[in-house]
């Protein structure tokens, strides 16, 4: 049987590349190919992993390799060192060791060949995985201590600077600090001034300005966020609470928390209480004076966000599931007096048109039933046909058509600007919207293409999600129960509606792209 190569870039490799030591994967590939020629091994495939994930769940290439090793596809795997295979917890290490042992697949490194059927090699391999995990924890503790020491010295540790600043290297020293951005800094001062003191009226008086009004004002002035998007109330509120603008640096404001969802470990970053922060004077200059800062904080306390009561029940069966096809935000439920609730994008300037929530819910269930019916074919027919692949190909074709339309639209925008039909502000606004949609469409195309590539028809019988109980229980469930049932079989749904329907017309007119949650053990992420 053939052999394969597994190449993975670690944090130490990235640091070595920064020192000019060359591209890691290329060097490792050359070394392992020379080893294979020396040992007269036939290399049929090379796996490259750029993601530096702590767990197997965060490494899709490793998942695919393990699935093939488990099926006995490979006689051996060439890798630079066993630590490249697993550096996660004992569960991940056990999965790797057990998979190679049961399939009898060898692990070949430049230093040693590990035969899982050899008792001593097995013991040495497991010891190597244990030591790699211990080394990982030691490195992680050292990094955390270094970050905290850096904060205590007033340095900025974030990878991205807050709005209003630029991240710069400290001269004649290690670490980074912040410098005011010439274009963004005045916007920060305007936001704090409007919220603290209000906006001046024509008669000389001052009108109080709320957070939503500030967001609308910035959008009307055509001022973009750091990412080139529109301003929202939540982004303004986050800025008003950030002490970086009075010359402080903080750490541990949003610590990483791990939890299990649907049998998988996921990482979240909840907001910590201010008393849990590490807050120190920074090396960077302040943009806001203390008087304005204290006025803003007092107003925020007087107008706190409405807390969710513990007895609050979810009213939206699609909560956290439907994603806007234009800006990528999660769609939300908007209740209406005397009318059906609608599904809408929360971004004020987003052009995605809302629809009735019950219509979107019905269409999702209909599409899910149609997708499932393809899997309920006889197994012999399923081995010849690939309903999931066909479904994804249709979704890919739609996104490619949308990409072509956006490219043609971009050409027309340039043409109208050259002819003088568009003024410079209109040209910039329309081009920015076009580029945002084009970027999102291209990312979706790449994701669907990867899922089509990974989908294997012979796995149809194994990857069928447990959708039958969903349909049996859905009709009688509460909105919260319906939401949990849908999330058990769907990862997300992309919603797009570009044309507004007439008042008495059909209440749909939108497009949905579903991403089913397949059973564990399949390498597909869609």
XYZ file of C-alpha atoms in Angstrom:
526
model
C 0.000 0.000 0.000
C 1.171 3.608 -0.559
C 2.505 6.103 1.946
C 1.636 9.733 2.571
C 3.240 12.862 4.080
C 1.727 14.983 6.841
C 3.120 18.502 7.222
C 2.002 20.920 9.941
C 3.283 24.354 10.865
C 3.688 25.068 14.602
C 4.089 28.322 16.535
C 7.855 27.759 16.761
C 7.960 27.382 12.970
C 6.237 30.752 12.517
C 8.817 32.377 14.811
C 11.641 30.742 12.851
C 10.184 32.059 9.586
C 10.082 35.547 11.088
C 13.824 35.215 11.742
C 14.354 34.456 8.061
C 14.923 30.702 8.319
C 12.764 29.925 5.281
C 9.299 28.500 4.729
C 8.705 25.624 7.148
C 6.451 23.320 5.145
C 8.733 23.493 2.097
C 11.790 22.544 4.165
C 9.957 19.699 5.893
C 8.530 18.423 2.613
C 12.001 18.307 1.058
C 13.402 16.405 4.065
C 10.604 13.821 4.098
C 10.699 13.268 0.325
C 14.420 12.599 0.555
C 13.690 10.135 3.393
C 11.059 8.358 1.273
C 13.496 8.000 -1.644
C 16.134 6.605 0.681
C 13.674 4.051 2.086
C 12.144 3.333 -1.383
C 8.633 4.347 -0.295
C 5.906 5.355 -2.741
C 4.356 8.707 -1.747
C 0.807 9.064 -3.104
C -0.381 12.184 -1.288
C 0.906 15.106 0.775
C -1.260 16.621 3.535
C -0.474 20.213 4.510
C -1.932 21.810 7.649
C -1.472 25.528 8.220
C -3.891 25.754 11.167
C -2.076 25.663 14.508
C -4.987 24.098 16.373
C -4.801 22.768 19.897
C -7.337 19.996 19.237
C -8.107 17.604 16.394
C -11.520 19.277 16.037
C -9.753 22.477 14.931
C -7.618 20.653 12.327
C -9.701 19.485 9.321
C -6.713 18.039 7.441
C -5.791 15.909 10.457
C -9.407 14.690 10.674
C -9.267 13.589 7.045
C -5.920 11.833 7.571
C -7.176 9.956 10.645
C -10.319 8.862 8.791
C -8.189 7.366 6.001
C -5.720 5.797 8.451
C -8.667 4.187 10.250
C -9.876 2.663 6.981
C -6.399 1.272 6.283
C -5.776 3.445 3.227
C -2.114 4.044 4.119
C 0.661 1.638 5.010
C 2.553 4.432 6.729
C 2.587 8.185 7.391
C 5.796 10.225 7.126
C 6.005 13.114 9.561
C 8.857 15.244 10.906
C 8.131 14.212 14.508
C 5.287 12.490 16.362
C 4.460 15.793 18.106
C 3.132 17.076 14.773
C 0.303 14.519 14.909
C -1.243 15.428 18.282
C -0.475 18.007 20.923
C -3.941 18.204 22.400
C -5.358 16.672 25.554
C -5.201 12.992 26.509
C -8.438 12.266 24.608
C -6.981 13.527 21.313
C -3.721 11.702 21.914
C -5.637 8.508 22.669
C -7.611 8.846 19.419
C -4.409 9.214 17.400
C -2.630 6.321 19.129
C -5.662 4.005 18.885
C -6.299 4.799 15.216
C -2.740 4.013 14.157
C -2.625 0.899 16.367
C -5.870 -0.696 15.153
C -5.071 -0.049 11.481
C -1.444 -1.110 11.823
C -0.251 2.076 10.095
C 3.401 2.925 10.646
C 4.660 6.375 11.648
C 7.956 7.208 9.951
C 10.115 10.128 11.121
C 13.712 11.065 10.166
C 14.804 9.808 13.602
C 12.761 6.619 14.026
C 10.063 4.386 12.518
C 7.222 3.512 14.887
C 5.441 0.197 14.340
C 2.182 0.245 16.374
C 2.183 -3.562 16.477
C 5.521 -3.496 18.273
C 5.016 -3.241 22.039
C 8.116 -1.118 22.631
C 7.427 1.205 19.693
C 3.860 1.686 20.917
C 5.082 2.593 24.382
C 7.705 4.969 22.997
C 5.112 6.600 20.701
C 2.646 7.188 23.560
C 5.447 8.599 25.695
C 6.371 10.984 22.861
C 2.760 12.241 22.674
C 2.683 12.712 26.458
C 5.914 14.742 26.403
C 4.667 16.890 23.531
C 1.536 17.761 25.521
C 3.642 18.618 28.542
C 5.891 20.809 26.408
C 2.832 22.542 24.937
C 1.505 23.400 28.402
C 4.908 24.705 29.489
C 5.161 26.936 26.423
C 1.593 28.180 26.932
C 2.242 29.071 30.594
C 5.405 30.928 29.602
C 3.512 32.858 26.921
C 0.748 33.836 29.360
C 3.264 35.035 31.942
C 5.039 37.051 29.248
C 1.786 38.667 28.128
C 0.838 39.658 31.664
C 4.343 41.084 32.275
C 3.997 43.055 29.028
C 0.670 44.531 30.177
C 2.196 45.482 33.525
C 4.789 47.482 31.583
C 2.045 49.357 29.712
C 2.536 47.648 26.334
C -0.347 46.759 24.021
C -0.750 42.998 23.561
C -3.675 42.847 21.145
C -3.104 41.698 17.573
C -5.478 44.368 16.205
C -5.468 47.982 17.407
C -8.692 49.582 18.656
C -10.404 52.082 16.386
C -8.544 55.391 16.530
C -5.053 53.927 16.928
C -2.290 52.238 14.956
C -0.238 49.379 16.405
C 3.491 50.225 16.277
C 6.697 48.496 17.361
C 8.403 50.005 20.396
C 11.653 51.656 19.367
C 14.771 50.101 20.875
C 12.692 47.600 22.805
C 10.446 44.562 22.626
C 6.686 44.622 22.231
C 4.134 47.001 20.764
C 2.292 50.147 21.717
C -0.322 52.401 20.074
C -0.166 55.665 18.164
C -3.179 57.835 17.277
C -4.442 57.353 13.719
C -4.735 60.713 11.942
C -8.068 59.829 10.274
C -9.743 57.761 12.996
C -8.719 59.651 16.155
C -11.016 62.670 15.434
C -13.943 60.241 14.984
C -13.284 58.757 18.446
C -13.286 62.248 19.982
C -16.534 63.055 18.146
C -18.234 59.885 19.474
C -17.272 60.592 23.089
C -18.180 64.286 22.799
C -21.623 63.556 21.319
C -22.475 61.027 24.000
C -21.071 63.080 26.910
C -22.314 66.563 25.994
C -24.839 66.082 23.184
C -25.210 67.897 19.855
C -25.551 71.644 19.539
C -28.903 72.961 18.291
C -29.467 75.966 16.064
C -30.646 78.027 19.061
C -27.416 77.338 20.930
C -28.805 74.631 23.227
C -27.629 71.028 23.460
C -29.575 67.894 22.582
C -28.711 64.605 24.275
C -27.468 62.060 21.747
C -27.997 58.336 22.270
C -25.808 55.526 21.049
C -28.113 54.569 18.149
C -28.266 58.187 16.963
C -24.464 58.382 16.994
C -24.254 55.232 14.843
C -26.798 56.658 12.388
C -24.940 59.974 12.233
C -21.609 58.307 11.438
C -23.243 56.173 8.741
C -24.946 59.212 7.199
C -21.583 61.001 7.080
C -20.090 58.037 5.228
C -17.506 57.298 7.930
C -16.579 53.574 7.827
C -15.520 51.382 10.734
C -12.013 49.914 10.937
C -13.222 46.960 8.817
C -14.976 49.215 6.304
C -18.451 48.232 7.544
C -21.351 50.263 8.923
C -21.564 51.423 12.531
C -23.921 49.662 14.956
C -25.045 50.542 18.467
C -23.071 47.653 19.949
C -19.797 48.797 18.326
C -20.312 52.342 19.649
C -21.086 51.071 23.146
C -17.971 48.868 23.142
C -15.838 51.919 22.300
C -17.419 54.057 25.028
C -16.527 51.423 27.638
C -12.942 50.852 26.468
C -10.378 52.480 28.833
C -7.704 52.379 26.124
C -8.931 55.831 25.050
C -7.791 57.399 28.351
C -4.316 55.892 28.032
C -4.919 52.544 29.766
C -4.183 48.973 28.709
C -6.341 46.106 29.923
C -6.030 42.348 29.879
C -8.420 39.494 30.602
C -11.448 41.553 29.561
C -12.708 38.651 27.410
C -10.985 35.457 28.568
C -11.336 32.271 26.526
C -13.760 29.728 27.990
C -14.181 26.177 26.718
C -17.454 24.232 26.751
C -19.082 21.258 25.077
C -21.827 21.862 22.487
C -23.352 19.032 20.446
C -20.573 16.755 21.593
C -17.822 19.125 20.402
C -15.568 21.482 22.329
C -16.120 25.113 21.399
C -14.356 28.251 22.608
C -16.262 31.332 23.727
C -15.125 34.762 24.900
C -17.673 36.149 27.390
C -17.136 39.635 28.800
C -15.472 39.592 32.227
C -16.402 41.919 35.078
C -14.205 45.049 35.402
C -12.904 43.817 38.773
C -11.399 40.796 36.974
C -9.453 42.934 34.485
C -5.758 43.725 34.629
C -5.772 47.499 34.071
C -2.543 49.534 33.869
C -1.337 52.871 32.525
C -0.292 52.384 28.920
C 2.671 53.756 26.997
C 0.340 55.273 24.393
C -1.220 58.777 24.516
C -4.859 59.217 25.543
C -7.446 60.457 23.038
C -10.087 61.348 25.653
C -9.635 63.481 28.783
C -10.686 62.161 32.199
C -13.603 64.602 32.558
C -15.238 63.432 29.314
C -14.560 59.794 30.211
C -16.220 60.106 33.626
C -19.225 61.898 32.084
C -19.632 59.103 29.540
C -19.376 56.359 32.172
C -21.951 58.119 34.352
C -24.393 58.319 31.428
C -23.828 54.641 30.632
C -24.688 53.725 34.230
C -27.823 55.853 34.078
C -28.876 54.112 30.854
C -27.881 50.473 31.338
C -28.634 47.802 28.781
C -31.822 45.946 29.582
C -30.791 42.678 31.246
C -32.381 39.448 30.111
C -34.442 37.957 32.962
C -33.662 34.374 33.818
C -37.204 33.338 33.095
C -36.930 34.739 29.543
C -37.931 32.172 26.953
C -36.561 32.167 23.420
C -39.206 33.433 21.007
C -37.211 32.902 17.824
C -36.888 29.275 16.614
C -34.156 30.441 14.203
C -32.074 32.304 16.820
C -28.336 32.150 16.125
C -28.899 29.997 13.051
C -29.676 32.294 10.116
C -26.841 34.473 8.765
C -27.264 37.561 6.589
C -26.065 36.817 3.056
C -24.824 40.404 2.556
C -23.019 41.467 5.730
C -22.611 38.116 7.531
C -24.377 39.119 10.766
C -26.807 36.840 12.591
C -30.428 37.594 11.648
C -32.810 38.503 14.488
C -36.547 38.367 15.187
C -38.515 41.638 15.128
C -41.941 41.429 16.766
C -44.743 43.555 15.350
C -48.042 44.566 16.903
C -51.000 43.066 15.102
C -48.812 41.343 12.507
C -46.503 38.374 12.145
C -42.934 38.700 13.435
C -40.249 39.253 10.820
C -36.685 38.003 10.327
C -34.288 40.905 9.770
C -30.610 41.850 9.707
C -29.740 43.984 12.781
C -27.357 46.261 10.841
C -29.191 49.553 10.108
C -27.435 50.154 6.780
C -27.592 46.552 5.496
C -29.617 46.211 2.302
C -30.818 42.669 2.965
C -34.633 42.804 2.993
C -36.557 41.203 5.851
C -39.262 38.567 5.522
C -41.886 36.932 7.698
C -40.272 34.678 10.274
C -42.781 31.860 9.815
C -42.160 31.860 6.032
C -38.405 31.458 6.531
C -39.023 28.722 9.104
C -41.317 26.792 6.743
C -38.863 27.096 3.847
C -35.992 25.800 6.006
C -38.025 22.771 7.086
C -39.086 22.130 3.486
C -35.490 22.323 2.253
C -34.315 20.082 5.098
C -36.942 17.457 4.224
C -35.943 17.612 0.556
C -32.281 17.201 1.441
C -33.067 14.276 3.733
C -35.172 12.488 1.117
C -32.074 12.055 -1.039
C -30.370 10.136 1.769
C -33.333 7.841 2.270
C -32.799 6.152 -1.087
C -31.834 2.458 -1.043
C -28.185 2.052 -0.140
C -27.316 0.675 -3.589
C -28.757 3.756 -5.268
C -27.118 6.014 -2.719
C -23.730 4.516 -3.548
C -24.209 5.587 -7.182
C -25.824 8.961 -6.480
C -24.651 11.720 -4.164
C -27.654 13.905 -3.159
C -25.536 15.947 -0.758
C -22.980 16.613 -3.482
C -25.731 17.569 -5.960
C -27.305 19.883 -3.407
C -23.970 21.570 -2.768
C -23.295 21.867 -6.503
C -26.596 23.713 -6.922
C -25.685 26.047 -4.072
C -22.242 26.555 -5.645
C -23.797 27.378 -9.033
C -26.032 30.014 -7.401
C -23.074 31.632 -5.642
C -20.982 31.610 -8.849
C -23.834 33.315 -10.721
C -24.017 35.883 -7.948
C -20.232 36.405 -8.182
C -20.461 37.039 -11.939
C -23.302 39.511 -11.432
C -21.265 41.403 -8.820
C -18.247 41.562 -11.142
C -20.431 42.959 -13.952
C -21.961 45.410 -11.481
C -18.461 46.539 -10.480
C -17.599 47.193 -14.136
C -20.746 49.321 -14.508
C -19.852 51.299 -11.368
C -16.464 52.185 -12.840
C -18.048 53.000 -16.191
C -20.626 55.371 -14.638
C -17.899 57.065 -12.600
C -15.738 57.610 -15.690
C -18.731 59.068 -17.572
C -19.502 61.431 -14.682
C -22.837 59.804 -13.828
C -21.603 59.055 -10.282
C -20.025 61.645 -8.034
C -16.973 60.600 -6.024
C -18.934 59.937 -2.756
C -21.585 57.862 -4.579
C -18.881 55.940 -6.462
C -16.989 55.154 -3.233
C -20.151 54.073 -1.405
C -21.391 51.766 -4.187
C -17.941 50.316 -4.817
C -17.506 49.585 -1.089
C -20.845 47.747 -0.940
C -19.985 45.805 -4.084
C -16.597 44.743 -2.698
C -18.156 43.647 0.621
C -20.684 41.431 -1.171
C -18.033 40.090 -3.550
C -15.688 39.183 -0.692
C -18.457 37.376 1.194
C -19.555 35.524 -1.971
C -16.016 34.387 -2.752
C -15.536 33.071 0.798
C -18.794 31.099 0.507
C -17.726 29.672 -2.877
C -14.400 28.525 -1.411
C -16.154 26.876 1.528
C -18.702 25.028 -0.645
C -15.969 23.869 -3.047
C -13.988 22.423 -0.137
C -17.084 20.612 1.125
C -17.804 19.120 -2.323
C -14.206 17.926 -2.547
C -14.344 16.313 0.885
C -17.743 14.622 0.355
C -17.434 10.906 -0.466
C -20.512 9.052 -1.838
C -19.663 5.760 -0.129
C -20.098 7.468 3.250
C -23.751 8.412 2.669
C -25.130 5.712 4.901
C -22.856 6.702 7.801
C -23.252 10.486 7.735
C -27.053 10.656 7.781
C -27.921 13.054 10.620
C -30.612 12.132 13.087
C -33.301 14.240 11.460
C -36.290 11.922 11.918
C -36.735 12.834 15.622
C -36.500 16.503 14.648
C -39.532 16.341 12.362
C -41.458 14.147 14.811
C -40.995 16.563 17.741
C -40.749 19.895 15.951
C -44.432 20.623 15.458
C -45.234 20.373 19.183
C -42.121 22.084 20.578
C -41.706 25.548 22.086
C -39.586 28.097 20.135
C -36.615 27.244 22.378
C -37.063 23.508 21.762
C -37.473 24.085 18.019
C -34.278 26.137 18.015
C -32.350 23.354 19.760
C -33.726 20.744 17.329
C -32.747 22.772 14.257
C -29.261 23.445 15.626
C -28.781 19.715 16.158
C -28.972 19.124 12.377
C -27.972 22.511 10.898
C -24.773 24.490 11.354
C -26.103 27.664 9.711
C -28.423 29.013 7.048
C -27.462 31.897 4.725
C -30.414 34.204 3.941
C -30.531 36.707 1.052
C -33.397 38.815 -0.253
C -32.546 41.509 -2.790
C -35.983 42.461 -4.175
C -38.791 43.864 -2.040
C -42.116 42.099 -2.647
C -45.381 43.973 -3.095
C -47.707 44.445 -0.165
C -50.207 41.882 -1.463
C -47.640 39.660 -3.146
C -46.014 36.422 -1.972
C -44.327 36.913 1.437
C -41.178 35.019 0.454
C -38.960 35.953 -2.511
C -35.762 35.120 -0.619
C -32.922 32.634 -1.089
C -31.650 30.186 1.549
C -28.451 28.109 1.596
C -28.423 25.365 4.254
C -25.304 23.888 5.865
C -26.321 20.552 7.491
C -24.491 19.287 10.569
C -23.240 15.839 9.570
C -22.575 13.010 11.966
C -19.256 12.776 13.758
C -16.638 10.855 11.854
C -17.193 12.513 8.486
C -14.629 15.044 7.365
C -17.154 17.406 5.790
C -17.622 20.653 7.728
C -20.865 21.748 5.971
